[in-house]
């Protein structure tokens, strides 16, 4: 997802965030500095900062205030990625080797801790206690989510509800809070920031479902890791859950583990694609996007509305 | 170290903290709940809450305000212990198996994250932005300290300065901040909270040096792990650094690693004891305690002075 049009209109502010991110992860420990830069190099869509900035536009937009929220949220996200990669024993992220792969789990653990701590430093620049409380609660939820995720691994009898709860904590919550806190930083009234929270929640759900679809439909080159890797790692996502309604497919999936060969994974991916599970997943993602778009209609006019709408539509169409 | 007299005079407030700690680590994830309880069960001296409470006595002591600071600090400390045990690959802590030993490194990583997140929740109840900033900075330092600690492992040519920097970040800083933030929670003026910070810093240095001495001088039963375990893990502490001024001892120490047998460790511990390094370390600890006590004299009268003095003296005498 390349938000090129955003980079045109919000380029200078997003560039500022990027420079500050680089400053934030710099450390006089060479080890953690290099590890953090490895993560920055892998890039990322900076979707959380984008939502923070756009949501702040519904109020008084001042980059000096709002940037602290954007940085805190992106750093929390980055820290959680580093720890996620430990949990998932992942070798690659966005086509680059992970910190735990280059160094080890311990370095990854502490680099993640360090980045989270940096996030806290930015939080201290936010004077609103309400914002603090919301951010801390979100971190707690993200952390609990990660532990639940381990419990759910290779649990082939889990329900759609288990999946939704998981992606809420993994993705939707931080995006919802990005929108909410952006608005709060812009000092909008509660009517606006509550709606932006819900907008972010629905967008986040759609975003993660799309991500989970792409794990099956995109190419290895596009993903920067083999297709079907989520499933092989025991992370059972929406397309797999839909496909397993067919008991013959379920029987095959239940045999998947880290030893499953590439050829077998290709066959299983094909089964999932042929089952109609991808279309069903797209439909659900679309429903979340429609809910998000409906909320935008309830919001007052703002320059931010059009880009938010475009992001929503982009997520519906994104290929990788 | 049993602070029995403290438990007499401050029993109800410390009991309240204990109950709140139990509430803080409770989670609807059974896994993280059990892991956190394992940590709570292992006990601990609750030295940080004690310093918070006593420092607050120099101002307006209100348990409802001050408890948030005490809980936030103890939870940060607990979280760092869990991650420390991953770094050190430790099997035992205070005579009980560690989280990474019972479960695995990943569960320990996320349980630590969860406990840190809970700490943040308590922080949000503290309205003073100054306190937030100081606490966040301390977390950053603790995290950097942990990474530096990995770098310093088995580095037998390190200096005393490397050691002091390490124990400052590992222990002294959080105790200093406990005293400082306790005072700030009690709304003392800057003269008082700055001095309490320094008091805590000196106490913390003495405390860690004593801990590092005990690793060589206490019994396995007292320590809850074999004597000399720090050294075997590559954590080179003050007694070892002093002893290595003798090049023959240095040559022996440089051969220590995780494969070193118990008999060899016993011989090495005896060498260190015979070198006079233990007495030298005690002397330095004593110097830090004297500096701490001198600061107490600069502080206005308060009921907290006597217990603070007693803690300082206790640290000088503690056996395990």
Coordinates of C-alpha atoms in Angstrom, one line a residue:
Chain A
X1 CA 0.0 0.0 0.0
X2 CA 1.7 3.2 -1.2
X3 CA -0.1 6.3 0.0
X4 CA 1.4 8.4 -2.7
X5 CA -1.3 11.1 -2.8
X6 CA -0.9 11.4 1.0
X7 CA 2.8 11.8 0.6
X8 CA 2.0 14.7 -1.7
X9 CA -0.3 16.6 0.6
X10 CA 1.2 15.7 4.0
X11 CA 4.7 15.1 2.8
X12 CA 6.5 17.6 5.1
X13 CA 4.7 16.5 8.2
X14 CA 5.2 12.8 7.5
X15 CA 8.9 13.5 6.6
X16 CA 9.2 15.2 10.0
X17 CA 7.8 12.1 11.7
X18 CA 10.2 9.9 9.8
X19 CA 13.2 11.9 10.9
X20 CA 12.0 11.9 14.5
X21 CA 11.5 8.1 14.4
X22 CA 15.1 7.8 13.4
X23 CA 16.2 10.1 16.2
X24 CA 13.9 8.2 18.6
X25 CA 15.5 4.8 18.1
X26 CA 19.1 6.1 18.2
X27 CA 21.0 4.9 21.2
X28 CA 24.6 5.0 22.4
X29 CA 24.4 1.2 22.6
X30 CA 25.6 0.2 19.2
X31 CA 23.8 -3.1 19.4
X32 CA 20.3 -1.7 20.0
X33 CA 20.9 1.2 17.6
X34 CA 21.7 -1.2 14.8
X35 CA 18.9 -3.5 15.7
X36 CA 16.4 -0.6 15.7
X37 CA 17.7 0.8 12.5
X38 CA 17.2 -2.6 10.9
X39 CA 13.6 -2.3 11.8
X40 CA 13.3 1.3 10.5
X41 CA 14.9 0.3 7.3
X42 CA 12.2 -2.4 6.7
X43 CA 9.9 0.6 6.4
X44 CA 6.3 0.2 6.9
X45 CA 3.2 2.1 5.9
X46 CA 3.3 4.5 8.9
X47 CA -0.5 4.1 8.8
X48 CA -0.8 5.0 12.5
X49 CA 0.9 8.4 12.2
X50 CA -1.2 9.0 9.1
X51 CA -4.4 8.4 11.0
X52 CA -3.2 10.5 13.9
X53 CA -2.5 13.5 11.6
X54 CA -5.7 13.2 9.7
X55 CA -7.8 12.8 12.8
X56 CA -6.2 15.9 14.3
X57 CA -7.4 17.9 11.3
X58 CA -10.9 17.7 12.7
X59 CA -9.8 20.0 15.5
X60 CA -6.9 22.5 15.9
X61 CA -4.1 20.9 13.9
X62 CA -0.7 21.7 15.4
X63 CA 2.1 19.4 14.2
X64 CA 4.2 20.1 17.4
X65 CA 1.5 18.6 19.6
X66 CA 0.2 16.0 17.3
X67 CA 3.6 14.6 16.4
X68 CA 4.1 13.2 19.9
X69 CA 1.0 11.2 19.7
X70 CA 1.9 9.9 16.2
X71 CA 5.4 9.0 17.3
X72 CA 4.3 7.3 20.5
X73 CA 1.8 5.2 18.6
X74 CA 4.2 4.2 15.8
X75 CA 6.9 3.3 18.3
X76 CA 4.5 1.1 20.3
X77 CA 3.6 -0.6 17.0
X78 CA 7.2 -1.1 16.1
X79 CA 8.0 -2.5 19.5
X80 CA 5.1 -4.9 19.2
X81 CA 6.4 -6.1 15.8
X82 CA 9.8 -6.9 17.3
X83 CA 8.2 -9.0 20.0
X84 CA 5.8 -10.5 17.6
X85 CA 8.7 -11.8 15.5
X86 CA 10.1 -13.5 18.6
X87 CA 6.7 -15.1 19.3
X88 CA 6.4 -16.2 15.7
X89 CA 10.0 -17.1 15.4
X90 CA 9.9 -15.1 12.2
X91 CA 13.0 -14.8 10.0
X92 CA 11.8 -12.2 7.6
X93 CA 9.8 -9.0 7.8
X94 CA 9.0 -7.0 4.7
X95 CA 11.7 -8.8 2.8
X96 CA 14.4 -8.1 5.4
X97 CA 15.8 -10.4 8.1
X98 CA 14.2 -9.8 11.5
X99 CA 16.2 -8.7 14.6
X100 CA 15.7 -12.1 16.3
X101 CA 17.1 -13.8 13.2
X102 CA 20.2 -11.5 12.8
X103 CA 20.9 -11.4 16.5
X104 CA 18.8 -13.5 18.9
X105 CA 15.5 -13.5 20.9
X106 CA 17.1 -11.7 23.8
X107 CA 18.3 -8.8 21.7
X108 CA 14.9 -8.6 20.1
X109 CA 13.2 -8.6 23.4
X110 CA 15.3 -5.8 24.7
X111 CA 15.3 -3.8 21.5
X112 CA 11.5 -4.0 21.7
X113 CA 11.6 -2.9 25.3
X114 CA 13.8 0.0 24.4
X115 CA 11.6 1.2 21.6
X116 CA 8.5 0.9 23.9
X117 CA 10.4 3.0 26.4
X118 CA 11.1 5.6 23.8
X119 CA 7.5 5.6 23.1
X120 CA 6.8 6.4 26.7
X121 CA 9.2 9.4 26.5
X122 CA 7.1 10.8 23.7
X123 CA 4.0 10.2 25.7
X124 CA 5.4 12.4 28.5
X125 CA 5.2 15.3 26.0
X126 CA 1.4 14.8 25.9
X127 CA -0.1 16.8 28.7
X128 CA -3.7 15.4 28.5
X129 CA -4.2 12.7 31.2
X130 CA -7.1 11.3 29.3
X131 CA -4.8 10.5 26.3
X132 CA -2.3 8.8 28.7
X133 CA -4.9 6.6 30.2
X134 CA -6.2 5.6 26.8
X135 CA -2.8 4.8 25.4
X136 CA -1.8 2.8 28.5
X137 CA -5.0 0.8 28.3
X138 CA -4.3 0.1 24.7
X139 CA -0.8 -1.2 25.5
X140 CA -2.2 -3.5 28.1
X141 CA -4.7 -4.9 25.6
X142 CA -2.0 -5.3 22.9
X143 CA 0.1 -7.2 25.4
X144 CA -2.7 -9.5 26.5
X145 CA -3.6 -10.0 22.9
X146 CA -0.1 -11.3 22.2
X147 CA -0.3 -13.9 24.9
X148 CA -3.8 -15.0 23.8
X149 CA -2.3 -15.3 20.3
X150 CA 0.2 -17.9 21.5
X151 CA -2.6 -19.9 23.2
X152 CA -4.6 -19.9 20.0
X153 CA -1.8 -21.2 17.8
X154 CA -2.6 -24.5 15.9
X155 CA -6.0 -24.5 17.7
X156 CA -8.0 -25.6 14.6
X157 CA -11.3 -25.7 16.5
X158 CA -11.3 -22.0 17.3
X159 CA -14.3 -19.8 16.4
X160 CA -14.6 -16.7 14.3
X161 CA -15.1 -14.9 17.5
X162 CA -11.6 -16.0 18.7
X163 CA -10.2 -14.6 15.5
X164 CA -12.0 -11.3 15.7
X165 CA -11.0 -10.8 19.3
X166 CA -7.4 -11.5 18.3
X167 CA -7.2 -9.1 15.4
X168 CA -9.0 -6.4 17.4
X169 CA -6.1 -6.5 19.9
X170 CA -3.4 -7.1 17.3
X171 CA -4.4 -4.3 14.9
X172 CA -7.8 -2.6 15.2
X173 CA -7.3 -1.2 18.7
X174 CA -4.1 0.7 18.0
X175 CA -5.6 2.1 14.8
X176 CA -8.7 3.1 16.7
X177 CA -6.6 4.8 19.4
X178 CA -4.5 6.5 16.7
X179 CA -7.7 8.1 15.3
X180 CA -9.1 8.9 18.8
X181 CA -5.9 10.4 20.2
X182 CA -5.2 12.4 17.0
X183 CA -8.6 14.0 17.5
X184 CA -8.0 14.5 21.2
X185 CA -4.6 16.1 20.5
X186 CA -6.6 18.4 18.1
X187 CA -8.9 19.1 21.1
X188 CA -12.1 18.1 19.2
X189 CA -15.2 17.4 21.3
X190 CA -16.1 13.9 22.5
X191 CA -18.7 13.5 19.7
X192 CA -15.9 13.6 17.1
X193 CA -13.2 11.6 18.9
X194 CA -15.5 8.8 19.8
X195 CA -16.7 8.5 16.2
X196 CA -13.1 8.6 15.0
X197 CA -12.3 5.8 17.4
X198 CA -15.0 3.6 15.9
X199 CA -13.9 4.6 12.4
X200 CA -10.4 3.5 13.2
X201 CA -11.7 0.3 14.8
X202 CA -13.6 -0.7 11.6
X203 CA -10.7 0.3 9.3
X204 CA -8.3 -1.7 11.5
X205 CA -10.5 -4.8 11.3
X206 CA -10.7 -4.5 7.5
X207 CA -7.0 -3.8 7.3
X208 CA -6.1 -7.0 9.2
X209 CA -8.5 -9.2 7.3
X210 CA -7.0 -7.9 4.1
X211 CA -3.6 -8.7 5.4
X212 CA -4.7 -12.2 6.3
X213 CA -6.1 -12.7 2.9
X214 CA -2.9 -11.5 1.2
X215 CA -1.0 -14.1 3.1
X216 CA -2.7 -16.6 0.9
X217 CA -3.1 -14.7 -2.4
X218 CA 0.0 -12.6 -2.8
X219 CA 3.3 -13.8 -4.1
X220 CA 6.4 -14.5 -2.1
X221 CA 8.0 -11.5 -3.7
X222 CA 5.2 -9.2 -2.8
X223 CA 5.0 -10.6 0.8
X224 CA 8.7 -10.7 1.5
X225 CA 8.1 -14.2 2.9
X226 CA 6.5 -17.4 1.6
X227 CA 2.7 -17.4 1.0
X228 CA 0.7 -19.4 3.6
X229 CA 3.4 -18.6 6.3
X230 CA 0.8 -17.5 8.8
X231 CA -0.9 -20.8 8.6
X232 CA 2.3 -22.8 8.7
X233 CA 3.2 -20.9 11.9
X234 CA -0.2 -21.9 13.4
X235 CA -1.8 -18.5 13.1
X236 CA -5.3 -19.5 11.9
X237 CA -6.8 -16.5 10.1
X238 CA -10.2 -15.8 8.5
X239 CA -9.8 -17.5 5.1
X240 CA -8.6 -20.7 6.9
X241 CA -11.5 -20.6 9.3
X242 CA -14.0 -20.1 6.4
X243 CA -12.4 -22.9 4.4
X244 CA -12.4 -25.3 7.3
X245 CA -16.2 -25.3 7.3
X246 CA -15.5 -28.0 4.7
X247 CA -14.5 -30.9 6.9
X248 CA -12.2 -32.4 4.2
X249 CA -10.2 -29.2 4.0
X250 CA -10.2 -29.0 7.8
X251 CA -8.7 -32.5 8.0
X252 CA -5.8 -31.3 5.7
X253 CA -5.2 -28.1 7.6
X254 CA -5.1 -29.8 10.9
X255 CA -1.9 -31.6 9.7
X256 CA -0.1 -28.3 9.0
X257 CA 2.9 -27.6 11.1
X258 CA 6.4 -26.1 10.8
X259 CA 7.6 -29.2 9.0
X260 CA 5.0 -28.9 6.3
X261 CA 6.8 -28.7 2.9
X262 CA 6.4 -26.0 0.4
X263 CA 4.6 -28.2 -2.2
X264 CA 2.0 -29.3 0.4
X265 CA 1.5 -25.7 1.4
X266 CA 0.9 -24.8 -2.2
X267 CA -1.8 -27.5 -2.5
X268 CA -3.4 -26.3 0.8
X269 CA -3.4 -22.7 -0.4
X270 CA -5.1 -23.8 -3.6
X271 CA -7.8 -25.7 -1.6
X272 CA -8.5 -22.6 0.4
X273 CA -8.7 -20.5 -2.7
X274 CA -11.1 -22.9 -4.4
X275 CA -13.3 -23.1 -1.4
X276 CA -14.6 -19.6 -1.8
X277 CA -13.1 -18.6 1.6
X278 CA -11.1 -15.7 0.0
X279 CA -14.3 -14.1 -1.5
X280 CA -16.1 -14.5 1.9
X281 CA -13.3 -12.9 3.6
X282 CA -13.2 -10.0 1.1
X283 CA -17.0 -9.5 1.7
X284 CA -16.5 -9.3 5.5
X285 CA -13.6 -6.8 5.0
X286 CA -15.9 -4.8 2.7
X287 CA -18.6 -4.8 5.4
X288 CA -16.2 -3.3 7.9
X289 CA -15.1 -0.7 5.4
X290 CA -18.7 0.3 4.7
X291 CA -19.2 0.7 8.4
X292 CA -16.2 2.9 8.6
X293 CA -17.3 5.0 5.6
X294 CA -20.8 5.4 7.2
X295 CA -19.2 6.9 10.3
X296 CA -17.3 9.4 8.2
X297 CA -20.7 10.7 7.0
X298 CA -21.6 11.5 10.6
X299 CA -18.5 13.7 11.0
X300 CA -18.4 17.4 10.3
X301 CA -16.8 18.7 7.1
X302 CA -13.0 18.6 7.2
X303 CA -10.1 18.5 4.7
X304 CA -9.2 15.1 6.3
X305 CA -12.4 13.4 5.2
X306 CA -11.4 12.8 1.6
X307 CA -8.0 11.2 2.4
X308 CA -9.6 9.1 5.1
X309 CA -12.2 7.9 2.6
X310 CA -9.4 7.2 0.1
X311 CA -7.5 5.1 2.6
X312 CA -10.6 3.1 3.3
X313 CA -11.2 2.4 -0.4
X314 CA -7.5 1.7 -0.9
X315 CA -7.6 -1.0 1.8
X316 CA -10.5 -2.6 0.0
X317 CA -8.4 -2.8 -3.1
X318 CA -4.9 -3.3 -1.9
X319 CA -2.9 -6.2 -3.4
X320 CA 0.0 -6.3 -1.0
Chain B
X1 CA 16.5 -8.8 54.4
X2 CA 13.4 -8.8 56.6
X3 CA 12.1 -5.3 57.4
X4 CA 10.1 -6.5 60.4
X5 CA 10.1 -3.2 62.2
X6 CA 8.8 -1.6 59.0
X7 CA 6.1 -4.2 58.8
X8 CA 5.0 -3.1 62.3
X9 CA 4.7 0.6 61.7
X10 CA 3.7 0.6 58.0
X11 CA 1.9 -2.8 57.9
X12 CA -1.5 -1.7 56.8
X13 CA -0.2 0.5 53.9
X14 CA 2.3 -2.2 52.8
X15 CA -0.5 -4.8 53.0
X16 CA -2.6 -2.6 50.8
X17 CA 0.2 -2.4 48.2
X18 CA 0.6 -6.2 48.4
X19 CA -3.1 -6.7 47.7
X20 CA -3.1 -4.2 44.9
X21 CA -0.1 -5.9 43.3
X22 CA -2.0 -9.2 43.2
X23 CA -4.9 -7.3 41.6
X24 CA -2.6 -5.6 39.1
X25 CA -1.2 -8.9 37.7
X26 CA -4.5 -10.6 37.5
X27 CA -5.5 -11.3 33.9
X28 CA -8.2 -13.2 32.2
X29 CA -5.5 -15.0 30.3
X30 CA -4.9 -18.0 32.5
X31 CA -1.4 -18.3 31.2
X32 CA -0.1 -14.8 32.0
X33 CA -2.1 -14.8 35.3
X34 CA -0.3 -18.0 36.5
X35 CA 3.0 -16.7 35.3
X36 CA 2.6 -13.4 37.1
X37 CA 1.4 -15.1 40.3
X38 CA 4.5 -17.3 40.1
X39 CA 6.6 -14.1 40.3
X40 CA 4.5 -12.6 43.1
X41 CA 4.8 -15.8 45.1
X42 CA 8.6 -15.6 44.9
X43 CA 8.1 -12.5 47.1
X44 CA 10.7 -9.9 47.2
X45 CA 11.6 -7.2 49.6
X46 CA 9.2 -4.6 48.2
X47 CA 12.1 -2.2 48.8
X48 CA 10.9 0.3 46.1
X49 CA 7.4 0.7 47.6
X50 CA 8.9 1.1 51.0
X51 CA 11.1 4.0 49.8
X52 CA 8.2 5.6 48.0
X53 CA 6.1 5.5 51.2
X54 CA 8.9 6.8 53.4
X55 CA 9.9 9.6 51.0
X56 CA 6.3 10.8 50.8
X57 CA 6.3 11.2 54.5
X58 CA 8.5 14.3 54.0
X59 CA 5.5 16.0 52.5
X60 CA 1.8 15.4 52.6
X61 CA 1.4 11.7 52.9
X62 CA -1.8 10.4 51.3
X63 CA -1.7 6.7 50.6
X64 CA -4.3 7.0 47.8
X65 CA -2.0 9.1 45.8
X66 CA 1.3 7.6 46.8
X67 CA 0.3 4.0 46.3
X68 CA 0.1 4.6 42.5
X69 CA 3.7 5.6 42.4
X70 CA 4.7 2.7 44.7
X71 CA 2.8 0.2 42.5
X72 CA 4.1 1.6 39.2
X73 CA 7.7 1.3 40.4
X74 CA 7.4 -2.2 41.9
X75 CA 5.7 -3.4 38.7
X76 CA 8.4 -1.9 36.5
X77 CA 10.9 -3.7 38.8
X78 CA 9.0 -7.0 38.5
X79 CA 8.8 -6.7 34.8
X80 CA 12.5 -6.1 34.5
X81 CA 13.2 -9.2 36.7
X82 CA 11.2 -11.4 34.3
X83 CA 13.1 -10.1 31.3
X84 CA 16.4 -10.3 33.2
X85 CA 15.8 -13.9 33.8
X86 CA 15.4 -14.4 30.0
X87 CA 18.6 -12.5 29.4
X88 CA 20.4 -14.6 32.1
X89 CA 18.7 -17.8 31.1
X90 CA 18.1 -18.1 34.9
X91 CA 16.3 -21.2 36.2
X92 CA 15.7 -20.0 39.7
X93 CA 14.7 -16.8 41.4
X94 CA 14.5 -16.6 45.2
X95 CA 14.3 -20.4 45.4
X96 CA 11.5 -20.7 43.0
X97 CA 11.6 -21.7 39.3
X98 CA 11.5 -18.7 36.9
X99 CA 8.8 -18.1 34.3
X100 CA 11.2 -18.8 31.4
X101 CA 12.1 -22.1 33.1
X102 CA 8.5 -23.2 33.8
X103 CA 7.1 -22.0 30.5
X104 CA 9.5 -20.5 28.0
X105 CA 11.3 -17.3 26.9
X106 CA 8.4 -16.1 24.9
X107 CA 5.9 -16.4 27.7
X108 CA 8.4 -14.6 30.0
X109 CA 8.8 -11.9 27.4
X110 CA 5.1 -11.2 27.2
X111 CA 4.4 -11.6 30.9
X112 CA 7.1 -9.0 31.4
X113 CA 5.4 -6.8 28.8
X114 CA 2.1 -7.3 30.5
X115 CA 3.4 -6.3 33.9
X116 CA 5.1 -3.3 32.5
X117 CA 1.8 -2.3 30.8
X118 CA 0.0 -2.6 34.1
X119 CA 2.6 -0.4 35.6
X120 CA 1.7 2.2 32.9
X121 CA -1.9 1.9 34.0
X122 CA -1.0 2.9 37.5
X123 CA 1.1 5.7 36.2
X124 CA -1.9 7.2 34.5
X125 CA -3.4 7.8 38.0
X126 CA -0.5 10.1 38.7
X127 CA -1.5 13.6 37.5
X128 CA 2.0 15.2 37.8
X129 CA 3.6 15.4 34.3
X130 CA 7.0 15.8 36.0
X131 CA 6.6 12.4 37.7
X132 CA 5.6 10.9 34.3
X133 CA 8.7 12.2 32.6
X134 CA 11.0 11.0 35.3
X135 CA 9.5 7.6 35.4
X136 CA 9.6 7.2 31.6
X137 CA 13.2 8.3 31.5
X138 CA 14.0 5.8 34.2
X139 CA 12.4 3.0 32.1
X140 CA 14.5 4.0 29.1
X141 CA 17.7 3.9 31.2
X142 CA 16.7 0.5 32.7
X143 CA 16.2 -0.9 29.2
X144 CA 19.4 0.5 27.8
X145 CA 21.1 -0.9 30.9
X146 CA 19.9 -4.4 30.2
X147 CA 21.3 -4.3 26.6
X148 CA 24.7 -3.0 27.9
X149 CA 24.7 -5.8 30.4
X150 CA 24.6 -8.3 27.6
X151 CA 27.5 -6.6 25.9
X152 CA 29.5 -6.7 29.1
X153 CA 29.1 -10.4 29.7
X154 CA 32.3 -12.4 30.0
X155 CA 34.2 -9.2 29.2
X156 CA 37.0 -9.8 31.7
X157 CA 38.9 -6.6 30.8
X158 CA 36.0 -4.3 31.8
X159 CA 36.7 -1.5 34.3
X160 CA 35.2 -0.6 37.6
X161 CA 33.5 2.3 35.8
X162 CA 31.7 -0.2 33.5
X163 CA 30.4 -2.0 36.6
X164 CA 29.2 1.2 38.3
X165 CA 27.4 2.3 35.2
X166 CA 25.7 -1.1 35.0
X167 CA 24.5 -1.3 38.6
X168 CA 23.4 2.3 38.4
X169 CA 21.0 1.4 35.6
X170 CA 20.2 -2.0 37.0
X171 CA 19.3 -1.0 40.6
X172 CA 20.3 2.5 41.8
X173 CA 18.3 4.5 39.3
X174 CA 14.9 2.9 40.2
X175 CA 15.5 3.2 43.9
X176 CA 16.6 6.9 43.4
X177 CA 13.4 7.5 41.4
X178 CA 11.3 5.7 44.0
X179 CA 12.6 8.2 46.7
X180 CA 12.2 11.1 44.3
X181 CA 8.7 10.3 43.1
X182 CA 7.5 9.4 46.6
X183 CA 8.6 12.9 47.6
X184 CA 7.0 14.5 44.5
X185 CA 3.8 12.6 45.3
X186 CA 3.9 14.1 48.7
X187 CA 4.4 17.5 47.0
X188 CA 7.6 18.3 48.8
X189 CA 9.7 21.2 47.4
X190 CA 12.6 20.5 45.0
X191 CA 15.2 20.8 47.7
X192 CA 13.8 17.7 49.4
X193 CA 13.0 15.5 46.4
X194 CA 16.4 16.2 44.8
X195 CA 18.2 15.1 48.0
X196 CA 16.0 12.0 48.3
X197 CA 16.9 11.1 44.8
X198 CA 20.6 11.2 45.7
X199 CA 19.9 9.3 48.9
X200 CA 18.2 6.6 46.9
X201 CA 21.0 6.5 44.4
X202 CA 23.6 5.9 47.0
X203 CA 21.5 3.4 48.9
X204 CA 20.8 1.6 45.6
X205 CA 24.6 1.4 44.7
X206 CA 25.3 0.0 48.2
X207 CA 22.4 -2.4 47.9
X208 CA 23.6 -3.8 44.6
X209 CA 27.2 -4.1 45.7
X210 CA 26.0 -6.0 48.8
X211 CA 23.9 -8.3 46.5
X212 CA 27.0 -8.9 44.4
X213 CA 29.1 -9.7 47.5
X214 CA 26.4 -12.2 48.7
X215 CA 26.6 -14.1 45.4
X216 CA 30.0 -15.2 46.6
X217 CA 29.6 -15.3 50.4
X218 CA 26.1 -16.7 51.0
X219 CA 25.1 -20.3 50.9
X220 CA 23.1 -21.9 48.1
X221 CA 20.2 -22.3 50.6
X222 CA 20.2 -18.6 51.4
X223 CA 20.5 -17.5 47.8
X224 CA 18.0 -19.9 46.3
X225 CA 20.6 -20.6 43.6
X226 CA 24.2 -21.8 43.7
X227 CA 26.9 -19.4 44.9
X228 CA 29.0 -17.8 42.2
X229 CA 26.2 -18.1 39.7
X230 CA 26.6 -14.5 38.6
X231 CA 30.2 -15.1 37.6
X232 CA 29.4 -18.4 35.9
X233 CA 26.7 -16.5 33.8
X234 CA 29.4 -14.0 32.8
X235 CA 28.1 -11.2 35.0
X236 CA 31.4 -9.7 36.3
X237 CA 30.7 -7.9 39.6
X238 CA 32.8 -5.8 42.0
X239 CA 34.4 -8.7 44.1
X240 CA 35.5 -10.4 40.8
X241 CA 36.9 -7.1 39.4
X242 CA 38.9 -6.4 42.6
X243 CA 40.2 -10.0 42.8
X244 CA 41.3 -9.9 39.1
X245 CA 43.8 -7.2 40.0
X246 CA 45.9 -10.3 40.8
X247 CA 46.8 -11.6 37.4
X248 CA 46.9 -15.2 38.5
X249 CA 43.3 -15.0 39.7
X250 CA 42.4 -13.2 36.5
X251 CA 43.8 -16.0 34.4
X252 CA 41.6 -18.5 36.3
X253 CA 38.4 -16.3 36.1
X254 CA 38.8 -15.8 32.3
X255 CA 38.3 -19.5 31.9
X256 CA 34.9 -19.5 33.6
X257 CA 31.8 -20.2 31.5
X258 CA 28.5 -22.1 31.7
X259 CA 30.3 -25.4 31.5
X260 CA 32.4 -24.7 34.6
X261 CA 31.9 -27.4 37.2
X262 CA 30.7 -26.8 40.7
X263 CA 34.0 -27.9 42.2
X264 CA 36.0 -25.5 40.1
X265 CA 33.5 -22.7 41.0
X266 CA 34.1 -23.4 44.7
X267 CA 37.8 -23.1 44.2
X268 CA 37.4 -19.8 42.3
X269 CA 35.1 -18.4 45.0
X270 CA 37.7 -19.4 47.6
X271 CA 40.4 -17.5 45.7
X272 CA 38.2 -14.4 45.5
X273 CA 37.5 -14.6 49.2
X274 CA 41.2 -15.0 50.1
X275 CA 42.2 -12.1 47.8
X276 CA 40.6 -9.5 50.1
X277 CA 38.2 -8.5 47.4
X278 CA 35.2 -9.1 49.6
X279 CA 36.4 -6.7 52.3
X280 CA 37.3 -4.1 49.6
X281 CA 33.8 -4.4 48.2
X282 CA 32.3 -4.1 51.7
X283 CA 34.3 -0.9 52.2
X284 CA 33.0 0.6 49.0
X285 CA 29.4 -0.3 49.9
X286 CA 30.0 1.3 53.3
X287 CA 31.2 4.5 51.6
X288 CA 28.0 4.7 49.6
X289 CA 25.9 4.1 52.7
X290 CA 27.8 6.9 54.6
X291 CA 27.1 9.3 51.7
X292 CA 23.4 8.3 51.9
X293 CA 23.3 8.9 55.7
X294 CA 25.0 12.3 55.2
X295 CA 22.2 13.3 52.9
X296 CA 19.6 12.4 55.5
X297 CA 21.2 14.9 57.8
X298 CA 20.5 17.6 55.3
X299 CA 16.8 16.8 55.3
X300 CA 14.2 18.4 57.6
X301 CA 12.9 16.4 60.5
X302 CA 10.4 13.7 59.7
X303 CA 9.1 10.4 61.1
X304 CA 10.6 8.8 58.0
X305 CA 14.2 9.6 58.9
X306 CA 14.7 6.9 61.5
X307 CA 13.4 4.0 59.3
X308 CA 15.4 5.3 56.3
X309 CA 18.5 5.3 58.5
X310 CA 17.7 1.8 59.7
X311 CA 17.3 0.5 56.2
X312 CA 20.7 2.0 55.3
X313 CA 22.3 0.4 58.3
X314 CA 20.5 -2.9 57.6
X315 CA 21.9 -3.0 54.1
X316 CA 25.4 -2.6 55.5
X317 CA 24.8 -5.7 57.7
X318 CA 22.6 -7.9 55.6
X319 CA 23.6 -11.5 55.2
X320 CA 21.2 -12.5 52.4

